[in-house]
Short mmCIF file of N, CA and C in Angstrom, two decimals:
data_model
loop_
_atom_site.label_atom_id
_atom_site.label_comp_id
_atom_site.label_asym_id
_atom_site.label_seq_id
_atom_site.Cartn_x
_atom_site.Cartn_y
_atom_site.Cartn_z
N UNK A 1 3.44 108.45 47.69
CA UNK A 1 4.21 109.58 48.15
C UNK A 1 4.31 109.51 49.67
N UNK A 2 5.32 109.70 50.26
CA UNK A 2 5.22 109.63 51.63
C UNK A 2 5.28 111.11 52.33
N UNK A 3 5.22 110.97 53.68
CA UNK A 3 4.84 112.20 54.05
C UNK A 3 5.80 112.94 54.09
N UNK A 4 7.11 112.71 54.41
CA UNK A 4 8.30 113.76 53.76
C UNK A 4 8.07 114.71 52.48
N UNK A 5 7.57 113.53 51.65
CA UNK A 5 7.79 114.62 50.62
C UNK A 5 6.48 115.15 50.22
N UNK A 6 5.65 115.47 50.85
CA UNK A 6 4.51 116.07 50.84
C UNK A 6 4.75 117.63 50.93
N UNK A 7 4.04 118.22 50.01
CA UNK A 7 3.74 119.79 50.57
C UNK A 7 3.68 119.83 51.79
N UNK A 8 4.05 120.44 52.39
CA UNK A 8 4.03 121.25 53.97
C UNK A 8 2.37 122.21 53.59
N UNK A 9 1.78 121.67 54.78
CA UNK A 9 0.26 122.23 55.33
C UNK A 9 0.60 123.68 55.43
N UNK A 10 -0.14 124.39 54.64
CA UNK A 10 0.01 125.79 54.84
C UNK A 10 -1.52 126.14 55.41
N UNK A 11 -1.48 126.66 56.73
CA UNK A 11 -2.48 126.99 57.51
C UNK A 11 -3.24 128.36 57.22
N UNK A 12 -4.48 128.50 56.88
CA UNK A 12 -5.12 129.56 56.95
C UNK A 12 -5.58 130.23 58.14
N UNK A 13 -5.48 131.72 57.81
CA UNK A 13 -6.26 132.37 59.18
C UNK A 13 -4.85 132.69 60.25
N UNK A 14 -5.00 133.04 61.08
CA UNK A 14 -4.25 133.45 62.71
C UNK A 14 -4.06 132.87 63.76
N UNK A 15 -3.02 132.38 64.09
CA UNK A 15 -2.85 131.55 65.16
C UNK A 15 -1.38 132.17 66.17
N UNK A 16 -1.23 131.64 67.18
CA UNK A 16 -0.21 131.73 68.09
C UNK A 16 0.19 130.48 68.35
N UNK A 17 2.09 130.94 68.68
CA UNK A 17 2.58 129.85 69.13
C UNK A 17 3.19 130.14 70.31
N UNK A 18 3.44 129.48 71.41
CA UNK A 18 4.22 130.15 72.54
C UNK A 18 5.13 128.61 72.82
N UNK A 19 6.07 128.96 73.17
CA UNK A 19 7.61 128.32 73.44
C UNK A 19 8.08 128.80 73.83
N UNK A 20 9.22 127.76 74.83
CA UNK A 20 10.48 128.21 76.05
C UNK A 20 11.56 127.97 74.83
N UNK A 21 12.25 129.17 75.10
CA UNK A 21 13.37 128.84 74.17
C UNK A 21 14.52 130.06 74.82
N UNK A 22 15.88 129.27 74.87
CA UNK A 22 17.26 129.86 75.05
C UNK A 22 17.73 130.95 73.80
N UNK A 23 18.44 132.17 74.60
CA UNK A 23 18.81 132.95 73.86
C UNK A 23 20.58 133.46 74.42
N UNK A 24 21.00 133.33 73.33
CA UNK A 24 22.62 133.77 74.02
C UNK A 24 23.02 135.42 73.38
N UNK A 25 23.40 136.17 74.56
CA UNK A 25 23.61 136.99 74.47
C UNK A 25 25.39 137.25 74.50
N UNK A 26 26.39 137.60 73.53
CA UNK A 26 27.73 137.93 73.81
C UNK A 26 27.77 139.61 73.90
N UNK A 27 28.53 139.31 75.17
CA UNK A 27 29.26 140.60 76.33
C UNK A 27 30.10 140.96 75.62
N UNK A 28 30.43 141.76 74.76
CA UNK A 28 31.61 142.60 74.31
C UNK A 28 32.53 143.56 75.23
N UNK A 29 33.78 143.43 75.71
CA UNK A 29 34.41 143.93 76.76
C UNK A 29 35.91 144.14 76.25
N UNK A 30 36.96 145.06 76.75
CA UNK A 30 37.74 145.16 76.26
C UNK A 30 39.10 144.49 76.50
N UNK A 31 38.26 143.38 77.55
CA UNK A 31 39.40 142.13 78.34
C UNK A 31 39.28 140.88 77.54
N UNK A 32 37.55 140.81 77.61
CA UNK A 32 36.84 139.54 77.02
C UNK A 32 35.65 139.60 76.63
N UNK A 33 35.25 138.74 75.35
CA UNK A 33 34.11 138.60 75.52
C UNK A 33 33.41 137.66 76.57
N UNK A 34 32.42 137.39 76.89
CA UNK A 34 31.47 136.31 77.77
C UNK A 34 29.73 136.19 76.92
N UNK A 35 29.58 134.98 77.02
CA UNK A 35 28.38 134.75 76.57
C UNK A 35 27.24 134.06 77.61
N UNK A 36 26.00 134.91 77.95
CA UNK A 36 24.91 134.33 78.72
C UNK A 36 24.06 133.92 77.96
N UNK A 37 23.39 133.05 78.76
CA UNK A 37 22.46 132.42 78.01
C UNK A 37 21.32 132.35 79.43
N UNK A 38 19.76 133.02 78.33
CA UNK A 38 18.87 133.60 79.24
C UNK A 38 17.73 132.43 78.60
N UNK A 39 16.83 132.43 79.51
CA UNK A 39 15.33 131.94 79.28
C UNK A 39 14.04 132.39 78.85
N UNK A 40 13.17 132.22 78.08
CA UNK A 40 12.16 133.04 77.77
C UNK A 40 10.94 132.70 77.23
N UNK A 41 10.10 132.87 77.30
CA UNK A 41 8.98 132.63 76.48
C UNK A 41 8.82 133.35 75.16
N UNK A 42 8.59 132.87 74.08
CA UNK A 42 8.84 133.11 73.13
C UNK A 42 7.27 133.18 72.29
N UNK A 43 6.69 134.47 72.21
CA UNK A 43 5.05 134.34 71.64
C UNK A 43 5.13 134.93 70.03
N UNK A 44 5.06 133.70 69.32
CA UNK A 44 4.90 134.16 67.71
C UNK A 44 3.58 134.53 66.95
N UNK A 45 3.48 135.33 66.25
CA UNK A 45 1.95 135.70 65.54
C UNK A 45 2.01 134.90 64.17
N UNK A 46 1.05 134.12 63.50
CA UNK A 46 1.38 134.00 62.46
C UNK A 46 -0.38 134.35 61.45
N UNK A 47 -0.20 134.55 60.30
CA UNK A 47 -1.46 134.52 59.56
C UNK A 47 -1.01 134.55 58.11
N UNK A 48 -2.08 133.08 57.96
CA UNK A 48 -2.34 132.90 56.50
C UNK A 48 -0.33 132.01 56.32
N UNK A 49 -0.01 131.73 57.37
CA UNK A 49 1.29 130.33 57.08
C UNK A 49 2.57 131.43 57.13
N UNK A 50 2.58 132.77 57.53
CA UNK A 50 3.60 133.65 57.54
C UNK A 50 3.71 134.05 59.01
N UNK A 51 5.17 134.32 59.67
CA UNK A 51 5.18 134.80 60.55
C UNK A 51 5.23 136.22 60.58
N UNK A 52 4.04 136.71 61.47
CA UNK A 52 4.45 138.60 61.32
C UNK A 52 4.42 138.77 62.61
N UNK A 53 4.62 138.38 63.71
CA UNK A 53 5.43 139.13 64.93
C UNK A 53 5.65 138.23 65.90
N UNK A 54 6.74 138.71 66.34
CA UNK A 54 7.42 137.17 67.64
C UNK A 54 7.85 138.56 68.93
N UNK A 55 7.26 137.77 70.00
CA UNK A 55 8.25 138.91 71.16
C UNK A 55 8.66 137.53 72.22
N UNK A 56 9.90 138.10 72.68
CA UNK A 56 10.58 136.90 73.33
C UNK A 56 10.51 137.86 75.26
N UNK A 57 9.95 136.93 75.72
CA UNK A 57 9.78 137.55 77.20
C UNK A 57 10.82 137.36 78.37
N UNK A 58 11.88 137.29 79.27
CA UNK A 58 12.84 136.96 79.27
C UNK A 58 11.94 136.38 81.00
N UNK A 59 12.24 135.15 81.25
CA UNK A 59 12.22 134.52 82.12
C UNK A 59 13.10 134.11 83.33
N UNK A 60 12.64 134.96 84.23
CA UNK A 60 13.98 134.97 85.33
C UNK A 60 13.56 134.23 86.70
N UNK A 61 14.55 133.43 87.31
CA UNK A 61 14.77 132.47 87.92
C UNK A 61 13.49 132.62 89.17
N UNK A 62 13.60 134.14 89.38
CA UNK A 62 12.81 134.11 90.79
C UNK A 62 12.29 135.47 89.78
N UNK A 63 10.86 135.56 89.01
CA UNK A 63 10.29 136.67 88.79
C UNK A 63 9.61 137.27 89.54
N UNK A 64 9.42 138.54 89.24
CA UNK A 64 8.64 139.60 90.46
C UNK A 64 7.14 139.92 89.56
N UNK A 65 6.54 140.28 90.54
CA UNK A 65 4.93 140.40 89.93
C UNK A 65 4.87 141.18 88.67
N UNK A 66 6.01 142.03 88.73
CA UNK A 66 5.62 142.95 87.71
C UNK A 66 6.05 142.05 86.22
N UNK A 67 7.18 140.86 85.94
CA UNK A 67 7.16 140.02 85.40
C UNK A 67 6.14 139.13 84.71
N UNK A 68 5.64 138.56 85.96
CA UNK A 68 4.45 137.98 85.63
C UNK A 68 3.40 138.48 84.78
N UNK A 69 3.02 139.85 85.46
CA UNK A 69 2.15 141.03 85.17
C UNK A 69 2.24 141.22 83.04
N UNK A 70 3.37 141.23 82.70
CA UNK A 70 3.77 141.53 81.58
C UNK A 70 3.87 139.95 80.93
N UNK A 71 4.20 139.21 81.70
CA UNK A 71 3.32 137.69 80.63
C UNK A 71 2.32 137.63 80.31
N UNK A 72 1.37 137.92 81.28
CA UNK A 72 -0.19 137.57 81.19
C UNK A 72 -0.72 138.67 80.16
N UNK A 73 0.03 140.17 80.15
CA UNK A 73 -0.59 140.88 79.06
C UNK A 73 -0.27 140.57 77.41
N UNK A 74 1.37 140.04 77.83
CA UNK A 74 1.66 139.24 76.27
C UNK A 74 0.61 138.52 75.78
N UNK A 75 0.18 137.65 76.63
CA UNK A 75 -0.49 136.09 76.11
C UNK A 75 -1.51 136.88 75.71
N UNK A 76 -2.04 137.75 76.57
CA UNK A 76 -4.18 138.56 75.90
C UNK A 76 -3.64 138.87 74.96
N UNK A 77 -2.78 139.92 74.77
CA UNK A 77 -2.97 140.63 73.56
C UNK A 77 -2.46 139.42 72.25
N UNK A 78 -1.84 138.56 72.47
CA UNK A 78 -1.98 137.45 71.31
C UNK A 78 -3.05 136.74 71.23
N UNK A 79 -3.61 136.58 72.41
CA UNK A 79 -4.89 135.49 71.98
C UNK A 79 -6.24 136.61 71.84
N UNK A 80 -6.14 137.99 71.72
CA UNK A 80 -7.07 138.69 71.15
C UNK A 80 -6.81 138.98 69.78
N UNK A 81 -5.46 138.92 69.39
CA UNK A 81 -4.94 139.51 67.88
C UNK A 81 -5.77 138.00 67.28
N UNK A 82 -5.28 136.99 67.71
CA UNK A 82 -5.54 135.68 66.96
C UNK A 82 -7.05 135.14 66.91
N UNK A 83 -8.01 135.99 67.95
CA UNK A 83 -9.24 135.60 67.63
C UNK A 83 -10.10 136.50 66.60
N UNK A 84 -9.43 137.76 66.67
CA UNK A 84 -10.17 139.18 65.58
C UNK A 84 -10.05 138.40 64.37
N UNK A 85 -10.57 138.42 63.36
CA UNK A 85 -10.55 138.00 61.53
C UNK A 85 -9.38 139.33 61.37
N UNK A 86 -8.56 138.85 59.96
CA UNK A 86 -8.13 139.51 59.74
C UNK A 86 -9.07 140.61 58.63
N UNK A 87 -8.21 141.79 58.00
CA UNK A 87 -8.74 142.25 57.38
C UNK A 87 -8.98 141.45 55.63
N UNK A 88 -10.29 141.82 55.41
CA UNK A 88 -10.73 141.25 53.87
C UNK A 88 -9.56 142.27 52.62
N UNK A 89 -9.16 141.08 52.06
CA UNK A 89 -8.46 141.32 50.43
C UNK A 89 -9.57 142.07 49.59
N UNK A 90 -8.97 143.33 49.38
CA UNK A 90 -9.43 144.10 47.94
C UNK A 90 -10.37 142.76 47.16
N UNK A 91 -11.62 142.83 46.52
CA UNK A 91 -12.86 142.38 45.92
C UNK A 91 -13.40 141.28 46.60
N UNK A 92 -13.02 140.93 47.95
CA UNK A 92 -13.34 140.07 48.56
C UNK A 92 -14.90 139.92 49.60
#
C-alpha cells in the first residue's frame, strides 16, 4: 500500500496551527466592485483531528504596538487552550 492511499493520521488530543495566509476581501460599490487582498496570521484550534476554532489576525505593513500587543495575546491564549487536557467523555 503506498502512502497515498493510506488512512490519513488522525491526531489525538489539542494542538495549534499558526500560518500566513491571504484573504480577499470584495468592495461592493455602486460604480464598482474592487477586491483587496490583506495579510494575516491565521491561529487554528484543533482536538481529537477536528477543527473547533480559527481566528485570522490581519497583518499590516507597518503595525502599531497595539497590533503586536493582540498577536502575542492570540498565540497565549492558544498555546494555553492547547496545553489544558481536554474535558473527560461520560464513563471515562
Amino acid at each position: 500500500m503506498s502512502s497515498a492511499e493510506r488512512e490519513p493520521v488522525r491526531r489525538v488530543g489539542r494542538w495549534v496551527s499558526v500560518r500566513l495566509q491571504q484573504r480577499d476581501v470584495r468592495i461592493q460599490s455602486d460604480a464598482e466592485d474592487e477586491c483587496v487582498s490583506y495579510a494575516g496570521i491565521v491561529i487554528a484550534s484543533f482536538e481529537n483531528g477536528a477543527k473547533v476554532g480559527e481566528h485570522w489576525i490581519p497583518l499590516g505593513v507597518d503595525p502599531s504596538e497595539a497590533d503586536d500587543e493582540q498577536l502575542i495575546q492570540e498565540l497565549r491564549d492558544a498555546l494555553i487552550w492547547q496545553a489544558r487536557r481536554p474535558p473527560k467523555a461520560a464513563g471515562e
